[in-house]
Coordinates of N, CA and C in Angstrom, one line a residue:
X19 N -219.5 -150.3 206.8 CA -220.4 -151.1 207.7 C -220.5 -150.2 209.0
X20 N -221.5 -150.6 209.7 CA -221.5 -149.8 211.0 C -222.2 -151.0 211.9
X21 N -221.6 -150.8 213.2 CA -222.4 -151.7 214.1 C -223.5 -151.1 214.9
X22 N -224.7 -150.7 213.8 CA -225.7 -150.0 214.5 C -226.8 -150.9 214.1
X23 N -228.2 -150.6 214.7 CA -229.3 -151.5 214.6 C -229.3 -152.7 215.5
X24 N -230.3 -153.4 215.2 CA -230.7 -154.6 216.3 C -229.7 -155.5 215.9
X25 N -229.4 -155.8 214.9 CA -228.2 -156.6 214.5 C -226.8 -156.4 214.6
X26 N -226.6 -155.3 214.9 CA -225.4 -154.5 215.0 C -224.6 -154.9 213.6
X27 N -225.3 -154.4 212.7 CA -224.7 -154.6 211.0 C -225.6 -153.8 210.3
X28 N -225.1 -152.6 209.9 CA -225.8 -151.9 209.0 C -224.8 -151.2 208.0
X29 N -225.6 -150.9 207.0 CA -224.7 -149.9 205.8 C -224.8 -148.6 206.2
X30 N -223.6 -147.9 205.8 CA -223.5 -146.5 205.9 C -223.5 -145.7 204.6
X31 N -224.2 -145.2 204.2 CA -224.6 -144.5 203.0 C -223.9 -143.0 203.0
X32 N -223.3 -142.9 201.7 CA -222.4 -141.5 201.6 C -222.9 -141.1 200.3
X33 N -222.5 -139.6 200.2 CA -222.7 -139.0 199.1 C -221.5 -139.4 198.2
X34 N -221.7 -139.9 197.1 CA -220.7 -140.5 196.2 C -219.7 -139.5 195.8
X35 N -220.0 -138.2 195.4 CA -218.9 -137.3 195.0 C -218.0 -137.1 196.1
X36 N -218.1 -137.3 197.3 CA -217.2 -137.1 198.4 C -216.0 -138.2 198.3
X37 N -216.3 -139.4 197.6 CA -215.2 -140.4 197.4 C -214.9 -140.4 195.9
X38 N -215.6 -139.8 195.0 CA -215.4 -139.5 193.7 C -215.7 -138.3 193.1
X39 N -214.7 -137.3 193.4 CA -215.0 -136.2 193.0 C -215.3 -135.8 191.5
X40 N -214.7 -136.4 190.7 CA -214.8 -136.2 189.1 C -216.0 -136.9 188.4
X41 N -216.6 -137.8 189.4 CA -217.8 -138.6 188.7 C -218.9 -137.6 188.3
X42 N -219.2 -136.6 188.8 CA -220.5 -135.7 188.4 C -220.3 -135.3 186.9
X43 N -218.8 -134.7 186.8 CA -218.5 -134.1 185.5 C -218.5 -135.1 184.5
X44 N -218.0 -136.3 184.7 CA -218.0 -137.4 183.9 C -219.3 -137.7 183.4
X45 N -220.2 -137.7 184.4 CA -221.6 -138.2 183.9 C -222.4 -137.3 183.3
X46 N -221.9 -135.9 183.2 CA -222.8 -135.1 182.3 C -222.7 -135.4 180.9
X47 N -221.6 -136.1 180.5 CA -221.7 -136.5 178.9 C -222.4 -137.5 178.6
X48 N -223.1 -138.2 179.7 CA -224.3 -139.3 179.3 C -225.6 -138.8 179.3
X49 N -226.3 -139.2 178.2 CA -227.7 -138.8 178.2 C -228.6 -139.6 179.0
X50 N -229.7 -139.0 179.4 CA -230.6 -139.9 180.1 C -231.0 -141.2 179.2
X51 N -230.9 -141.0 177.9 CA -231.4 -142.2 176.9 C -230.2 -143.3 177.0
X52 N -229.1 -142.9 176.9 CA -227.8 -143.5 177.0 C -227.7 -144.4 178.2
X53 N -227.9 -143.8 179.3 CA -228.1 -144.3 180.6 C -229.3 -145.4 180.9
X54 N -230.5 -145.1 180.3 CA -231.3 -146.2 180.4 C -230.9 -147.5 179.7
X55 N -230.3 -147.1 178.4 CA -230.0 -148.3 177.3 C -229.0 -149.2 178.3
X56 N -228.1 -148.5 179.0 CA -227.0 -149.3 179.7 C -227.4 -149.9 180.7
X57 N -228.3 -149.4 181.5 CA -229.0 -150.2 182.5 C -229.8 -151.2 182.3
X58 N -230.6 -151.2 181.1 CA -231.4 -152.3 180.4 C -230.5 -153.3 180.0
X59 N -229.2 -153.0 179.4 CA -228.3 -153.9 179.0 C -227.7 -154.8 180.1
X60 N -227.4 -154.1 181.1 CA -226.9 -154.7 182.3 C -227.8 -155.5 182.9
X61 N -229.0 -155.1 182.9 CA -230.1 -155.9 183.7 C -230.6 -157.2 183.0
X62 N -230.4 -157.2 181.6 CA -230.7 -158.4 180.8 C -229.6 -159.1 181.0
X63 N -228.4 -158.8 181.1 CA -227.2 -159.6 181.2 C -227.5 -160.5 182.5
X64 N -227.9 -159.9 183.5 CA -228.3 -160.5 184.8 C -229.2 -161.4 184.8
X65 N -230.3 -161.0 184.4 CA -231.8 -162.0 184.4 C -231.8 -162.5 183.1
X66 N -231.6 -162.4 182.0 CA -231.6 -163.1 180.8 C -232.7 -162.8 179.9
X67 N -234.2 -162.7 180.9 CA -235.3 -162.4 180.2 C -236.1 -161.8 181.1
X68 N -237.2 -161.1 180.7 CA -238.0 -160.3 181.7 C -239.1 -159.9 180.9
X69 N -240.3 -159.5 181.5 CA -241.5 -158.9 180.7 C -241.4 -157.5 181.2
X70 N -242.0 -156.6 180.4 CA -242.2 -155.1 180.2 C -242.5 -154.4 181.8
X71 N -243.5 -155.5 182.3 CA -243.8 -155.0 183.7 C -242.7 -155.1 184.7
X72 N -241.8 -156.1 184.5 CA -240.5 -156.2 185.4 C -239.8 -154.9 185.2
X73 N -239.5 -154.5 183.9 CA -238.7 -153.3 183.7 C -239.2 -151.9 184.6
X74 N -240.6 -151.9 184.2 CA -241.4 -150.6 184.8 C -241.2 -150.7 186.0
X75 N -241.4 -151.7 186.6 CA -241.7 -151.9 188.2 C -240.3 -151.8 188.7
X76 N -239.3 -152.2 188.2 CA -237.8 -152.0 188.7 C -237.1 -150.8 188.7
X77 N -237.3 -150.1 187.5 CA -236.8 -148.7 187.3 C -237.7 -147.5 187.5
X78 N -239.1 -147.9 187.6 CA -239.9 -146.7 187.9 C -240.3 -145.9 186.7
X79 N -239.8 -146.3 185.1 CA -240.1 -145.7 184.2 C -241.5 -145.7 183.7
X80 N -241.9 -144.8 183.1 CA -243.2 -144.9 182.5 C -243.2 -145.9 181.2
X81 N -244.4 -146.5 181.1 CA -244.4 -147.7 180.1 C -243.8 -147.3 178.6
X82 N -244.2 -146.0 178.3 CA -243.8 -145.6 177.0 C -242.2 -145.4 177.0
X83 N -241.7 -144.8 178.1 CA -240.1 -144.6 178.0 C -239.4 -145.9 178.2
X84 N -239.8 -147.0 178.8 CA -239.4 -148.3 178.9 C -239.5 -149.1 177.5
X85 N -240.6 -149.0 176.7 CA -240.8 -149.5 175.6 C -239.8 -149.1 174.5
X86 N -239.6 -147.8 174.6 CA -238.8 -147.1 173.6 C -237.7 -147.3 173.8
X87 N -236.8 -147.8 175.1 CA -235.5 -148.2 175.3 C -235.5 -149.4 175.0
X88 N -236.4 -150.5 175.3 CA -236.4 -151.7 174.8 C -236.3 -152.0 173.2
X89 N -237.1 -151.3 172.5 CA -237.4 -151.5 171.1 C -236.0 -150.9 170.5
X90 N -235.3 -149.9 171.2 CA -234.1 -149.5 170.7 C -232.9 -150.6 170.7
X91 N -233.0 -151.3 171.8 CA -232.0 -152.5 172.1 C -232.4 -153.6 171.1
X92 N -233.6 -153.7 171.0 CA -234.2 -154.7 169.9 C -233.7 -154.5 168.7
X93 N -233.9 -153.1 168.1 CA -233.3 -152.8 166.9 C -231.7 -153.0 166.9
X94 N -231.0 -152.9 168.0 CA -229.6 -153.0 167.8 C -229.1 -154.5 168.1
X95 N -230.2 -155.4 167.8 CA -230.0 -156.9 168.0 C -229.1 -157.2 169.5
X96 N -229.4 -156.4 170.5 CA -228.9 -156.9 171.8 C -229.9 -157.3 172.4
X97 N -231.3 -157.3 172.2 CA -232.5 -158.0 173.1 C -233.3 -158.5 171.8
X98 N -234.0 -159.7 172.3 CA -235.1 -159.9 171.2 C -236.4 -160.3 171.8
X99 N -237.5 -160.3 171.2 CA -238.8 -160.6 171.7 C -238.7 -162.1 171.8
X100 N -239.4 -162.7 172.6 CA -239.4 -163.8 173.0 C -240.7 -164.5 173.4
X101 N -241.2 -165.8 173.4 CA -242.2 -166.5 174.0 C -241.9 -167.5 175.0
X102 N -242.4 -167.2 176.1 CA -242.3 -168.2 177.5 C -243.2 -169.3 177.4
X103 N -242.7 -170.4 177.4 CA -243.4 -171.7 177.1 C -244.4 -172.0 178.2
X104 N -244.1 -171.4 179.3 CA -245.1 -171.7 180.5 C -245.8 -170.4 181.1
X105 N -245.4 -169.4 180.7 CA -246.1 -168.0 181.2 C -246.4 -167.1 180.0
X106 N -247.7 -166.7 180.3 CA -248.3 -165.9 179.1 C -247.7 -164.5 179.1
X107 N -247.8 -163.7 178.1 CA -247.2 -162.4 178.3 C -246.2 -162.2 177.2
X108 N -245.8 -160.9 177.0 CA -244.7 -160.5 176.1 C -243.2 -160.7 177.0
X109 N -242.4 -161.3 176.5 CA -241.1 -161.5 177.0 C -240.1 -160.8 176.2
X110 N -238.9 -160.4 176.5 CA -238.0 -159.7 176.2 C -236.7 -160.6 176.5
X111 N -235.7 -160.9 175.8 CA -234.6 -161.6 176.2 C -233.2 -161.2 175.5
X112 N -232.2 -161.8 175.7 CA -231.1 -161.5 175.1 C -231.5 -162.0 173.6
X113 N -230.6 -161.3 172.7 CA -230.8 -161.7 171.0 C -230.3 -163.0 170.8
X114 N -230.5 -163.5 169.8 CA -229.9 -165.0 169.4 C -228.4 -164.8 169.5
X115 N -228.0 -163.7 169.3 CA -226.6 -163.5 169.1 C -225.8 -163.6 170.5
X116 N -226.5 -162.9 171.4 CA -226.1 -162.7 172.8 C -226.3 -164.1 173.5
X117 N -227.5 -164.9 173.2 CA -227.6 -166.3 173.8 C -226.4 -167.2 173.5
X118 N -226.2 -167.1 172.2 CA -225.2 -168.1 171.6 C -223.8 -167.7 172.2
X119 N -223.5 -166.4 172.5 CA -222.3 -165.9 173.0 C -222.3 -166.5 174.4
X120 N -223.3 -166.4 175.2 CA -223.3 -167.3 176.5 C -223.1 -168.6 176.2
X121 N -223.7 -169.3 175.4 CA -223.6 -170.8 175.2 C -222.4 -171.2 175.0
X122 N -221.6 -170.3 174.0 CA -220.2 -170.6 173.6 C -219.3 -170.3 174.8
X123 N -219.8 -169.7 176.0 CA -218.8 -169.6 177.1 C -218.9 -170.7 178.0
X124 N -219.9 -171.7 177.8 CA -220.0 -172.9 178.6 C -221.3 -172.6 179.5
X125 N -222.1 -171.6 179.4 CA -223.2 -171.5 180.2 C -224.6 -172.2 179.4
X126 N -224.3 -173.7 179.3 CA -225.3 -174.1 178.4 C -226.6 -174.2 179.3
X127 N -226.9 -173.9 180.6 CA -227.9 -174.0 181.1 C -228.5 -172.6 181.4
X128 N -228.3 -171.7 180.7 CA -228.6 -170.2 180.7 C -230.1 -170.2 180.8
X129 N -230.2 -169.9 182.2 CA -231.6 -169.8 182.9 C -232.7 -170.8 182.4
X130 N -232.1 -172.0 182.4 CA -233.0 -173.1 182.0 C -233.6 -173.5 183.3
X131 N -233.2 -173.2 184.5 CA -233.8 -173.5 185.6 C -235.3 -173.2 186.0
X132 N -235.5 -171.7 185.3 CA -236.9 -171.2 185.9 C -237.6 -171.1 184.7
X133 N -237.2 -171.0 183.4 CA -238.0 -171.0 182.3 C -237.3 -171.3 180.8
X134 N -238.2 -171.6 179.9 CA -237.4 -171.9 178.6 C -238.3 -170.9 177.5
X135 N -237.2 -170.3 176.8 CA -237.6 -169.4 175.8 C -237.5 -170.1 174.4
X136 N -238.1 -169.5 173.5 CA -238.1 -170.0 172.3 C -237.7 -168.9 171.2
X137 N -236.7 -168.6 170.6 CA -236.5 -167.4 170.0 C -236.5 -168.0 168.3
X138 N -237.1 -167.2 167.5 CA -237.2 -167.9 166.1 C -235.9 -168.0 165.5
X139 N -235.9 -169.5 165.0 CA -234.5 -169.7 164.4 C -233.4 -170.1 165.3
X140 N -233.8 -170.2 166.8 CA -232.6 -170.6 167.7 C -232.8 -172.0 168.2
X141 N -234.2 -172.1 168.6 CA -234.6 -173.5 169.2 C -235.6 -174.0 168.3
X142 N -235.7 -175.5 168.0 CA -236.7 -176.0 167.4 C -238.1 -175.8 167.9

């Protein structure tokens, strides 16, 4: 933090390897595809559900690349296609297994505040 700017509150940006010199070498072992999958997994852990346009807008990936990554996570049963009861469009969310895992942890209101999703076999 720095006391710069109009509010005397500003972040100082730094080159990561200066603080973590081994990180670039460790990152070389991760493929671009693996990195995309991990980013999507973390993103859906955070938001619960989203549309393809949300993913492409946030990450700046071409639609084909984002679609391939989403489909891979769907094939791995980490994500599932979903239907939003109030908004049109194709939605992707945690798979049934992932949602149940959250529910078992006591998060019964899992994103109920802004949408309701139906996953085949999970909700009536």
